[in-house]
Amino acid sequence: MQQIKLKINAKIYDVAVKKNWTLLYVIREVLNLTGSKCGCNTGDCGACKVLIDGEAVNSCTVLAIKAEEKEIVTIEGIAQGTSLHPIQEAFVEAGAVQCGFCTPGMIITAKALLDKNPNPTRQEIAEALDNNLCRCTGYIKIMDAIELAARRMRGEA
């Protein structure tokens, strides 16, 4: 076991990890932050996305020891106190949540996109979601939700 410090959602966690533990495993199984999902464990589905230094990353492909000294944000860190983030609100209002399994990864991807590009085209949204799979195949509502969130975050809706 190796002792490391992880900064997750602005909180420092001092955790003992095995060298082969992924960031997803530590987030879910050690720290009990269960919003990030384990869908494939191969980096193909995006259900485990977290922000690492502002980039949407599949946490199942990152070793926890490599995430030390990084700024990590999980879906639990997106909400603003007791209020949902505008992206979360837009997902609910647009009916984009569906079964909910992929939703945390979709929202993390949307946040990374909108933080860099507050006015993305539909094509740019589709490209950003390229590594996120929705088992319900509800991509239209997900893209609608991201467009709605973008408009609201720009103060237009």
Short mmCIF file of N, CA, C and O in Angstrom, two decimals, residues 62 69 127 129-130 147:
data_model
loop_
_atom_site.label_atom_id
_atom_site.label_comp_id
_atom_site.label_asym_id
_atom_site.label_seq_id
_atom_site.Cartn_x
_atom_site.Cartn_y
_atom_site.Cartn_z
N VAL A 62 -7.20 5.60 -15.22
CA VAL A 62 -6.17 6.39 -14.55
C VAL A 62 -5.82 5.72 -13.23
O VAL A 62 -6.71 5.44 -12.42
N GLU A 69 -1.82 15.26 -6.66
CA GLU A 69 -1.49 16.64 -7.01
C GLU A 69 -2.32 17.17 -8.18
O GLU A 69 -1.95 18.16 -8.80
N GLU A 127 -19.36 15.70 -30.92
CA GLU A 127 -17.95 15.30 -30.86
C GLU A 127 -17.48 15.15 -29.41
O GLU A 127 -16.73 14.24 -29.08
N LEU A 129 -19.27 14.28 -26.91
CA LEU A 129 -19.91 13.08 -26.33
C LEU A 129 -19.44 11.79 -26.99
O LEU A 129 -19.93 10.71 -26.64
N ASP A 130 -18.49 11.86 -27.87
CA ASP A 130 -18.03 10.71 -28.64
C ASP A 130 -17.64 9.53 -27.76
O ASP A 130 -17.85 8.38 -28.12
N GLU A 147 -27.46 21.97 -24.90
CA GLU A 147 -27.74 23.26 -25.54
C GLU A 147 -28.52 24.18 -24.59
O GLU A 147 -28.22 25.37 -24.50
#
